[in-house]
């Protein structure tokens, strides 16, 4: 037990010594002061003092004055003070002492036992008081800690509830509780929002809520039906009819709490608004049917092109068919970019004339107001422009160095008017019968869209006018010509631009792989593959030696990412050959060239040469490719 301080104050050293001897048996810390000034200094220095013995009669300041001065300090207002007096004091002096705060008097001669007993009492009282204070402080500390813990738990619970509410709101959800016996329902903000009712005026009950469920979905989605099913957990989809008449789809999931007898007592759950998901599923179903329809139509068009194309030789047949199919493919890409809402006429024209602008840029003019054509119309117009350009390249203005082509259009109240005007070429002579290409132009525009096609075979060149009803225009569109990517079609003569190159090909479509392999071999390359799956491609990439690669991005449902990453890590250049748009491919392959299907031989050659050859060779070959393009790239 810690010792307590006992302050002894007397101006006579002998008396201090006697007090020290008498109180020494208590085993406490005795502190002596010979004057009031010394006593006040010691009090301020000492941590705590349990008892003070003060001589009443002292020079300058007596014991009563000193006691009053001690009491004025806030620390010593409850300090036990015992007066020691060697003279007989009057009753009034005693009262004065008690008023100041003295707790007892001791007269001289001092009886040691009496003094020790009185001091011991106040020491014990001091210790008890300090223990109580310590206990009170500990209790207050525990109360404060408990209060803080409760406040923290309350705040945590509040934040958790806030997060839950935000999450439910962000997910279009709402939570609820149903008292099965009373039919009382408790909602948070979510169900009010989902059901489209005002929380201030709408009181949710089982009857009112079930009345808002669509009649066709009400039978199996009532509280009674769910409870009767016997399961403790449930998930249901149903429609609701808001007070405004709007129909919304909802998903509900909940847990049934039962009493000791197994009777349903309470249901807790959440409701999610899944209207947008349902609409997306409906759009996806419609889109799947539309894709199926368009794919069959496209195959029918391709089959017609194959059956109706006439040529004097097999290379000419292949080149002609490829040109027509690539015209359809280019328009397909434009339509795909707009989710088949339509294609920009300006972009169609730029796509089809881009190969010819390479050598005739200053002699080809085109332009007109913005116009977005419906999908079927866009394909027909693209094929028509392709056939007119092919005819001009073989017989008309684009077959000579002095020829000029102007393709302009305008829109009046009735139709879209497209004028194809050739000048400066060989004199135009009206044929006895239209060839297949120009027949396509007339049949597609006149028969399919009830438009008009007129050919004017003038001495200075062909003038063709296409008239397309305004109903075939989806709306205005900003003209954004894409970059010309060179010629189309497979030239009749190949240079060995890829001679000595070993190329890995991974392609799951057998016919596409065979065609691409033949093109590459015509350019002098050695082709490894084509491999039809990702696993086979990876095995070949690890075991074979090759200079570059062609990868289909989607290999029978597996993306080519692992193979592409392997090639990047090994520093082997490659190109994606895919039906996907560029924005559908991961951004980490932003520097990898992407060639769309169906493949164009010239584009494939150009990309591979730029990847595999140093710039000097690519520059040297540029003129050769242009010469070949002029002589063989545009089929009749």
XYZ file of C-alpha atoms in Angstrom:
636
model
C 0.000 0.000 0.000
C 1.377 3.407 -0.946
C 2.317 5.747 1.894
C 0.339 8.932 2.315
C 1.734 12.355 3.172
C 1.174 13.917 6.615
C 2.203 17.578 6.846
C 3.382 18.761 10.299
C 3.465 22.592 10.755
C 4.977 24.226 13.865
C 7.470 27.011 14.462
C 9.156 25.033 17.279
C 11.507 22.257 16.077
C 11.172 20.369 19.363
C 7.425 20.011 18.929
C 7.876 18.879 15.315
C 10.289 16.256 16.516
C 7.787 15.020 19.110
C 5.058 14.775 16.456
C 7.444 12.852 14.259
C 8.193 10.385 17.024
C 4.529 9.911 17.942
C 3.294 9.466 14.364
C 6.283 7.482 13.120
C 4.599 4.248 14.176
C 1.925 4.807 11.495
C 4.509 4.103 8.795
C 3.419 7.034 6.624
C 5.410 9.797 4.973
C 5.894 12.653 7.475
C 6.675 16.101 6.014
C 7.709 18.940 8.372
C 7.383 22.730 7.942
C 8.721 25.380 10.331
C 6.617 28.263 9.037
C 3.364 28.952 7.231
C 5.232 30.089 4.113
C 7.233 26.848 4.014
C 4.033 24.874 4.561
C 2.247 26.536 1.652
C 5.232 25.822 -0.624
C 5.303 22.159 0.380
C 1.561 21.761 -0.194
C 1.887 23.000 -3.751
C 4.819 20.611 -4.436
C 3.329 17.471 -2.886
C 1.017 15.293 -4.975
C -1.477 14.562 -2.222
C -1.653 15.257 1.502
C -3.947 13.206 3.753
C -3.712 15.170 7.025
C -2.246 18.491 8.140
C -1.293 19.217 11.783
C -1.138 22.982 12.398
C 0.051 24.764 15.522
C -2.520 27.402 16.375
C -0.071 29.890 17.857
C 2.649 30.934 15.402
C 4.317 34.300 14.806
C 3.072 36.594 12.026
C 0.434 34.131 10.705
C -1.460 32.020 13.222
C -2.915 28.598 12.553
C -6.419 29.905 11.783
C -5.124 32.280 9.102
C -2.959 29.546 7.583
C -5.918 27.127 7.503
C -8.034 29.775 5.759
C -5.324 30.325 3.158
C -5.066 26.558 2.567
C -8.824 26.252 2.122
C -8.844 28.934 -0.562
C -6.924 26.662 -2.948
C -9.230 24.339 -4.948
C -6.984 21.316 -4.351
C -7.196 21.578 -0.551
C -10.843 22.395 0.084
C -11.448 18.901 1.535
C -8.081 18.452 3.226
C -8.263 17.143 6.825
C -6.826 19.797 9.192
C -6.101 19.110 12.876
C -5.226 22.060 15.129
C -2.665 21.572 17.912
C -2.794 24.135 20.715
C -0.570 24.493 23.809
C -2.924 27.059 25.332
C -6.472 26.748 26.397
C -8.680 28.009 23.552
C -12.124 29.392 23.985
C -15.256 27.876 22.563
C -15.470 30.722 20.069
C -11.995 29.776 18.792
C -13.165 26.210 18.307
C -16.165 27.407 16.326
C -13.901 29.636 14.257
C -11.652 26.667 13.531
C -14.549 24.468 12.487
C -15.878 27.226 10.232
C -12.494 27.412 8.521
C -12.585 23.640 7.995
C -10.733 22.058 10.916
C -11.768 18.512 11.647
C -10.385 18.184 15.168
C -8.384 19.746 17.998
C -5.499 18.280 20.006
C -4.251 19.983 23.146
C -0.786 19.978 24.646
C 0.485 17.934 26.302
C -0.287 15.597 23.472
C -1.370 12.101 24.356
C 0.456 9.946 21.759
C -2.222 7.288 21.520
C -4.967 9.891 21.037
C -3.028 11.753 18.348
C -2.148 8.541 16.501
C -5.784 7.336 16.676
C -7.171 10.598 15.317
C -4.604 10.810 12.515
C -5.123 7.126 11.657
C -8.869 7.729 11.268
C -8.334 10.518 8.777
C -5.688 8.509 6.897
C -8.123 5.638 6.471
C -10.856 8.059 5.476
C -8.463 9.594 2.925
C -7.618 6.167 1.529
C -11.290 5.179 1.316
C -12.092 8.436 -0.422
C -9.310 7.881 -2.945
C -10.484 4.321 -3.557
C -14.012 5.555 -4.155
C -12.706 8.224 -6.506
C -10.632 5.615 -8.362
C -13.653 3.330 -8.562
C -15.778 6.209 -9.812
C -13.155 7.065 -12.423
C -12.947 3.443 -13.510
C -16.717 3.264 -13.650
C -16.901 6.481 -15.622
C -14.187 5.167 -17.955
C -16.080 1.922 -18.498
C -19.326 3.803 -19.020
C -17.573 6.095 -21.523
C -16.004 3.125 -23.313
C -19.309 1.280 -23.403
C -21.087 4.406 -24.598
C -18.457 4.912 -27.279
C -18.761 1.262 -28.314
C -22.548 1.550 -28.496
C -22.235 4.758 -30.514
C -19.714 3.090 -32.835
C -22.005 0.081 -33.257
C -24.941 2.400 -33.878
C -22.933 4.356 -36.455
C -21.722 1.130 -38.061
C -25.288 -0.139 -38.185
C -26.426 3.178 -39.661
C -23.719 3.079 -42.309
C -24.470 -0.558 -43.054
C -28.133 0.266 -43.481
C -27.207 3.257 -45.628
C -24.956 1.087 -47.816
C -27.677 -1.532 -48.065
C -30.219 1.091 -49.080
C -27.837 2.575 -51.660
C -27.010 -0.875 -53.049
C -30.671 -1.822 -53.254
C -31.514 1.466 -54.921
C -28.615 1.213 -57.384
C -29.676 -2.313 -58.300
C -33.311 -1.335 -58.757
C -34.182 -3.420 -55.691
C -36.255 -3.017 -52.582
C -36.568 -5.034 -49.365
C -39.743 -5.890 -47.500
C -41.235 -7.936 -44.658
C -44.688 -9.523 -44.470
C -46.464 -10.555 -41.263
C -48.379 -13.560 -42.567
C -50.914 -13.581 -39.724
C -51.889 -9.898 -39.728
C -51.164 -9.187 -43.378
C -49.092 -6.152 -42.382
C -46.298 -5.228 -44.798
C -43.188 -3.132 -44.172
C -41.388 -1.616 -47.157
C -38.192 0.359 -47.550
C -37.980 3.027 -50.277
C -37.319 0.489 -53.047
C -40.742 -1.168 -53.434
C -42.479 2.234 -53.483
C -40.254 3.182 -56.418
C -40.706 -0.159 -58.198
C -44.499 -0.196 -57.824
C -44.732 3.488 -58.731
C -46.660 4.560 -55.615
C -46.203 7.429 -53.141
C -44.941 6.442 -49.701
C -46.907 9.315 -48.158
C -50.309 8.136 -49.403
C -49.935 4.413 -50.135
C -50.087 2.010 -47.190
C -48.778 -1.406 -48.307
C -50.892 -4.402 -47.388
C -50.960 -7.903 -48.831
C -54.325 -7.283 -50.511
C -53.294 -3.987 -52.117
C -49.986 -5.337 -53.376
C -51.491 -8.519 -54.823
C -54.111 -6.396 -56.592
C -51.281 -4.691 -58.515
C -49.860 -8.004 -59.822
C -50.765 -8.703 -63.458
C -53.876 -10.959 -63.571
C -52.008 -13.564 -65.653
C -49.264 -13.826 -63.000
C -51.324 -13.412 -59.856
C -52.328 -17.043 -59.257
C -48.985 -18.541 -58.229
C -47.400 -15.336 -56.886
C -49.681 -14.509 -53.959
C -48.570 -14.888 -50.348
C -50.970 -17.777 -49.869
C -49.668 -19.653 -52.918
C -46.027 -19.129 -51.923
C -46.631 -20.327 -48.361
C -48.685 -23.285 -49.571
C -45.793 -24.440 -51.767
C -44.063 -25.613 -48.588
C -40.550 -24.346 -49.325
C -38.779 -21.977 -46.971
C -37.073 -20.164 -49.840
C -38.602 -18.990 -53.088
C -37.815 -17.075 -56.281
C -40.515 -15.814 -58.632
C -40.887 -13.594 -61.699
C -44.051 -11.627 -62.249
C -45.469 -8.501 -63.828
C -47.052 -5.591 -62.023
C -49.360 -2.882 -63.288
C -48.537 0.511 -61.853
C -51.311 3.019 -61.086
C -50.230 4.833 -64.272
C -51.027 1.695 -66.297
C -47.368 0.908 -67.049
C -46.469 -2.779 -66.925
C -43.152 -3.684 -65.273
C -41.368 -7.010 -64.808
C -40.200 -7.918 -61.294
C -38.106 -10.648 -59.704
C -38.872 -11.581 -56.107
C -36.853 -13.731 -53.698
C -37.477 -14.366 -50.043
C -37.243 -16.569 -46.953
C -40.202 -17.842 -44.946
C -39.799 -17.956 -41.132
C -41.980 -20.514 -39.354
C -42.936 -21.022 -35.709
C -42.405 -24.166 -33.637
C -45.455 -25.763 -35.260
C -44.141 -25.128 -38.770
C -46.719 -22.426 -39.474
C -45.506 -19.544 -41.619
C -45.169 -16.454 -39.434
C -43.060 -13.981 -41.396
C -41.643 -13.550 -44.904
C -38.573 -11.429 -45.605
C -37.347 -10.752 -49.112
C -36.339 -8.418 -51.903
C -37.948 -7.326 -55.158
C -35.934 -6.357 -58.236
C -37.167 -4.435 -61.257
C -36.014 -6.572 -64.231
C -37.978 -4.766 -66.923
C -34.877 -3.678 -68.830
C -33.454 -7.192 -68.714
C -36.697 -8.629 -70.069
C -36.757 -6.051 -72.829
C -33.118 -6.858 -73.653
C -34.006 -10.553 -73.860
C -36.867 -9.728 -76.206
C -34.568 -7.547 -78.323
C -31.981 -10.313 -78.370
C -34.578 -12.820 -79.557
C -35.737 -10.437 -82.268
C -32.119 -9.759 -83.208
C -31.353 -13.480 -83.417
C -34.290 -13.951 -85.760
C -33.207 -10.906 -87.768
C -29.624 -12.186 -88.024
C -30.921 -15.553 -89.182
C -33.100 -13.825 -91.753
C -30.272 -11.616 -93.003
C -27.784 -14.458 -93.120
C -30.137 -16.495 -95.297
C -30.783 -13.486 -97.509
C -27.050 -12.847 -97.849
C -26.393 -16.479 -98.736
C -29.161 -16.279 -101.302
C -27.581 -13.153 -102.796
C -24.143 -14.784 -102.906
C -25.608 -17.908 -104.507
C -27.286 -15.723 -107.116
C -24.014 -13.948 -107.836
C -22.274 -17.287 -108.310
C -24.955 -18.685 -110.589
C -25.435 -15.582 -112.725
C -21.827 -14.440 -113.137
C -20.428 -15.221 -116.557
C -16.742 -15.147 -117.521
C -14.441 -16.330 -120.295
C -12.053 -18.115 -117.924
C -11.887 -19.420 -114.380
C -9.500 -16.660 -113.131
C -11.841 -14.049 -114.598
C -14.819 -15.747 -112.933
C -13.062 -15.838 -109.543
C -11.985 -12.213 -109.813
C -15.464 -11.030 -110.825
C -17.220 -12.949 -108.078
C -14.738 -11.749 -105.454
C -15.279 -8.143 -106.442
C -19.057 -8.443 -106.077
C -18.842 -10.275 -102.764
C -16.422 -7.717 -101.368
C -18.836 -4.948 -102.371
C -21.504 -6.679 -100.280
C -19.028 -7.271 -97.438
C -17.980 -3.609 -97.303
C -21.609 -2.521 -97.001
C -22.169 -5.196 -94.368
C -19.381 -3.628 -92.278
C -21.010 -0.206 -92.569
C -24.370 -1.640 -91.515
C -22.798 -3.538 -88.635
C -21.278 -0.288 -87.311
C -24.794 1.199 -87.018
C -26.344 -2.021 -85.624
C -28.127 -2.469 -88.973
C -30.007 0.791 -88.667
C -28.700 1.874 -92.070
C -25.589 2.859 -94.013
C -24.285 6.288 -94.959
C -24.463 6.773 -98.751
C -21.271 8.839 -98.712
C -19.404 6.014 -96.993
C -20.777 3.475 -99.470
C -19.525 5.572 -102.369
C -16.096 6.067 -100.770
C -15.793 2.323 -100.044
C -16.593 1.334 -103.625
C -14.512 4.041 -105.316
C -11.528 3.845 -102.948
C -9.582 1.311 -105.083
C -9.886 3.531 -108.159
C -8.908 6.722 -106.331
C -5.444 5.230 -105.809
C -4.550 6.083 -109.405
C -7.404 8.381 -110.442
C -7.844 10.563 -107.341
C -7.941 13.854 -109.241
C -10.265 12.466 -111.915
C -12.996 11.142 -109.604
C -15.464 13.520 -107.961
C -18.257 12.502 -105.616
C -20.571 14.164 -103.127
C -24.077 15.014 -102.073
C -26.286 15.683 -99.060
C -26.157 13.341 -96.025
C -28.375 10.294 -96.491
C -28.728 7.115 -94.423
C -30.072 4.231 -96.539
C -32.071 1.302 -95.217
C -30.052 -1.953 -95.023
C -31.453 -3.680 -98.130
C -31.221 -0.456 -100.138
C -27.636 0.107 -99.009
C -26.590 -3.339 -100.267
C -28.291 -2.792 -103.617
C -26.747 0.663 -104.094
C -23.293 -0.648 -103.121
C -23.553 -3.435 -105.686
C -24.799 -0.970 -108.294
C -21.886 1.438 -107.727
C -19.473 -1.504 -107.815
C -20.809 -2.713 -111.164
C -20.766 0.771 -112.686
C -17.173 1.297 -111.478
C -16.119 -2.112 -112.792
C -17.660 -1.313 -116.178
C -15.960 2.102 -116.224
C -12.590 0.556 -115.376
C -12.877 -1.910 -118.256
C -14.699 0.034 -120.948
C -15.301 3.611 -119.759
C -13.709 6.689 -118.242
C -11.533 4.816 -115.740
C -9.899 2.747 -118.491
C -7.886 5.714 -119.841
C -5.649 8.398 -118.405
C -7.865 11.209 -119.705
C -11.181 9.978 -118.361
C -13.180 11.693 -115.623
C -15.914 10.358 -113.367
C -18.465 12.404 -111.448
C -20.798 10.691 -108.971
C -23.206 13.131 -107.324
C -26.606 12.849 -105.714
C -29.438 15.027 -104.479
C -32.709 14.515 -102.607
C -36.018 15.986 -103.753
C -39.522 15.532 -102.437
C -39.997 12.184 -104.155
C -36.680 10.441 -104.457
C -32.937 10.230 -103.997
C -31.368 10.991 -107.415
C -27.895 9.586 -108.094
C -26.079 10.717 -111.267
C -23.148 8.725 -112.642
C -21.431 10.814 -115.340
C -18.364 9.636 -117.303
C -16.448 11.975 -119.637
C -13.169 11.918 -121.486
C -13.063 8.176 -121.957
C -13.724 6.019 -125.004
C -16.992 6.843 -126.789
C -19.876 5.034 -125.145
C -21.751 2.645 -127.416
C -25.085 1.272 -126.345
C -24.791 -2.515 -126.142
C -27.272 -4.814 -127.808
C -28.025 -6.232 -124.379
C -26.903 -5.317 -120.883
C -24.304 -7.509 -119.259
C -24.913 -9.162 -115.933
C -23.342 -6.294 -113.962
C -25.480 -3.520 -115.437
C -28.504 -5.796 -115.333
C -27.970 -6.064 -111.577
C -28.114 -2.281 -111.311
C -31.434 -2.091 -113.120
C -33.111 -5.079 -111.485
C -32.101 -4.200 -107.934
C -33.229 -0.570 -108.172
C -36.329 -0.931 -110.362
C -37.744 -4.286 -109.336
C -36.840 -4.300 -105.652
C -37.525 -0.672 -104.708
C -39.712 0.541 -107.596
C -37.110 3.101 -108.428
C -35.792 4.133 -111.802
C -32.605 3.425 -113.770
C -31.717 5.119 -117.047
C -28.617 4.640 -119.226
C -27.578 7.382 -121.638
C -24.753 6.179 -123.950
C -23.256 9.509 -124.944
C -20.186 9.921 -127.173
C -18.231 11.494 -124.301
C -19.193 8.674 -121.885
C -21.945 6.857 -120.037
C -24.484 8.867 -118.056
C -26.534 6.716 -115.653
C -29.227 8.040 -113.339
C -30.582 6.088 -110.355
C -33.853 7.198 -108.795
C -34.554 5.694 -105.350
C -37.830 6.448 -103.520
C -37.454 8.575 -100.399
C -39.065 5.797 -98.366
C -35.751 3.937 -98.651
C -33.915 6.712 -96.812
C -33.698 6.017 -93.081
C -32.697 9.592 -92.318
C -29.893 12.138 -92.695
C -26.388 11.054 -91.759
C -23.110 12.955 -91.477
C -20.692 12.106 -94.242
C -17.654 10.393 -92.720
C -15.706 8.694 -95.481
C -13.541 5.868 -94.171
C -9.937 5.541 -95.112
C -9.496 3.779 -98.426
C -7.848 0.445 -97.856
C -6.770 -0.313 -101.379
C -8.172 -2.596 -103.997
C -10.456 -5.539 -103.840
C -10.483 -8.824 -105.588
C -7.843 -11.391 -106.394
C -5.494 -10.291 -109.161
C -4.815 -12.697 -111.978
C -1.042 -12.417 -111.607
C 0.871 -12.550 -108.336
C 4.299 -11.263 -107.421
C 6.242 -13.419 -104.999
C 6.187 -10.644 -102.370
C 6.164 -13.172 -99.491
C 8.699 -15.586 -100.975
C 10.691 -17.443 -98.323
C 8.280 -16.472 -95.544
C 6.838 -19.116 -93.226
C 3.413 -18.135 -91.896
C 1.353 -19.814 -89.168
C -2.399 -19.813 -89.861
C -5.022 -20.597 -87.198
C -8.562 -20.524 -88.647
C -11.560 -22.640 -87.631
C -13.519 -22.120 -90.856
C -12.197 -24.749 -93.276
C -13.137 -22.966 -96.516
C -11.839 -19.608 -95.304
C -8.581 -21.265 -94.288
C -8.209 -23.006 -97.642
C -8.810 -19.775 -99.560
C -6.384 -17.764 -97.395
C -3.738 -20.471 -97.724
C -4.056 -20.416 -101.508
C -3.717 -16.609 -101.578
C -0.603 -16.718 -99.400
C 0.972 -19.513 -101.437
C 0.326 -17.480 -104.609
C 2.392 -14.729 -102.963
C 5.212 -17.249 -102.414
C 4.699 -17.936 -98.684
C 4.907 -21.319 -96.942
C 1.803 -21.825 -94.810
C 1.789 -23.872 -91.587
C -1.770 -25.010 -91.139
C -4.432 -23.894 -91.142
C -4.992 -25.170 -87.580
C -8.643 -25.281 -86.599
C -8.470 -24.888 -82.816
C -6.716 -22.909 -80.097
C -4.930 -25.940 -78.599
C -3.523 -27.043 -81.968
C -2.472 -23.474 -82.736
C -0.664 -23.149 -79.411
C 1.145 -26.459 -79.915
C 2.264 -25.438 -83.411
C 3.353 -21.994 -82.173
C 5.575 -23.629 -79.552
C 7.123 -26.262 -81.824
C 7.316 -24.724 -85.313
C 9.556 -22.043 -86.770
C 7.738 -19.229 -88.574
C 8.065 -15.529 -89.396
C 4.506 -14.336 -88.824
C 0.968 -15.518 -88.193
C -2.674 -15.069 -89.177
C -5.148 -15.637 -86.333
C -8.889 -15.888 -86.347
C -9.930 -14.073 -83.156
C -12.744 -16.521 -82.331
C -11.728 -20.165 -82.674
C -14.807 -22.369 -82.305
C -15.999 -20.344 -79.306
C -12.520 -19.806 -77.781
C -10.824 -16.429 -78.065
C -7.284 -16.409 -79.439
C -5.910 -14.293 -76.562
C -3.491 -16.969 -75.203
C -1.988 -17.519 -78.652
C -1.787 -13.777 -79.354
C -0.074 -13.178 -76.007
C 2.437 -15.948 -76.759
C 3.314 -14.392 -80.121
C 3.690 -10.921 -78.563
C 5.985 -12.343 -75.873
C 8.146 -13.981 -78.576
C 8.162 -10.851 -80.731
C 6.493 -12.545 -83.722
C 4.277 -10.228 -85.813
C 0.749 -11.356 -86.562
C -2.576 -10.120 -87.897
C -6.133 -10.875 -86.812
C -8.468 -12.116 -89.553
C -11.982 -11.895 -88.115
C -15.568 -10.888 -88.548
C -15.392 -8.814 -85.357
C -15.157 -5.044 -85.441
C -11.987 -3.425 -84.083
C -13.793 -2.134 -80.976
C -14.767 -5.714 -80.028
C -11.107 -6.740 -79.591
C -9.210 -6.166 -76.338
C -7.356 -2.844 -76.177
C -4.042 -4.518 -75.457
C -4.029 -5.588 -79.114
C -4.513 -2.031 -80.365
C -1.304 -2.236 -82.424
C -2.212 -5.540 -84.078
C -3.615 -5.171 -87.624
C -7.188 -6.417 -88.101
C -8.413 -7.635 -91.501
C -12.171 -8.143 -91.892
C -13.744 -11.205 -93.430
C -14.125 -11.936 -96.285
C -10.432 -11.513 -97.020
C -9.139 -9.192 -99.714
C -5.980 -10.552 -101.301
C -4.379 -7.166 -101.880
C -5.083 -5.944 -98.334
C -3.671 -9.174 -96.916
C -0.513 -8.861 -99.019
C -0.013 -5.207 -98.103
C -0.394 -5.803 -94.354
C 1.883 -8.849 -94.263
C 4.591 -7.192 -96.329
C 4.545 -4.154 -94.018
C 4.821 -6.445 -90.984
C 7.516 -8.776 -92.288
C 9.651 -6.630 -94.612
C 11.872 -3.700 -93.674
C 10.592 -0.280 -94.816
C 13.030 -0.154 -97.717
C 11.593 -3.244 -99.339
C 8.012 -2.163 -98.704
C 8.790 1.123 -100.421
C 10.417 -0.627 -103.352
C 7.419 -2.896 -103.840
C 4.865 -0.086 -103.740
C 5.187 0.779 -107.407
C 5.009 -2.876 -108.434
C 1.776 -3.363 -106.525
C 0.279 -0.260 -108.118
C 1.208 -1.568 -111.562
C -0.390 -4.924 -110.833
C -3.448 -3.179 -109.451
C -3.952 -1.207 -112.648
C -3.594 -4.270 -114.833
C -5.596 -6.878 -112.985
C -7.433 -5.812 -109.889
C -10.705 -4.597 -111.431
C -12.691 -7.464 -112.920
C -14.937 -7.060 -115.873
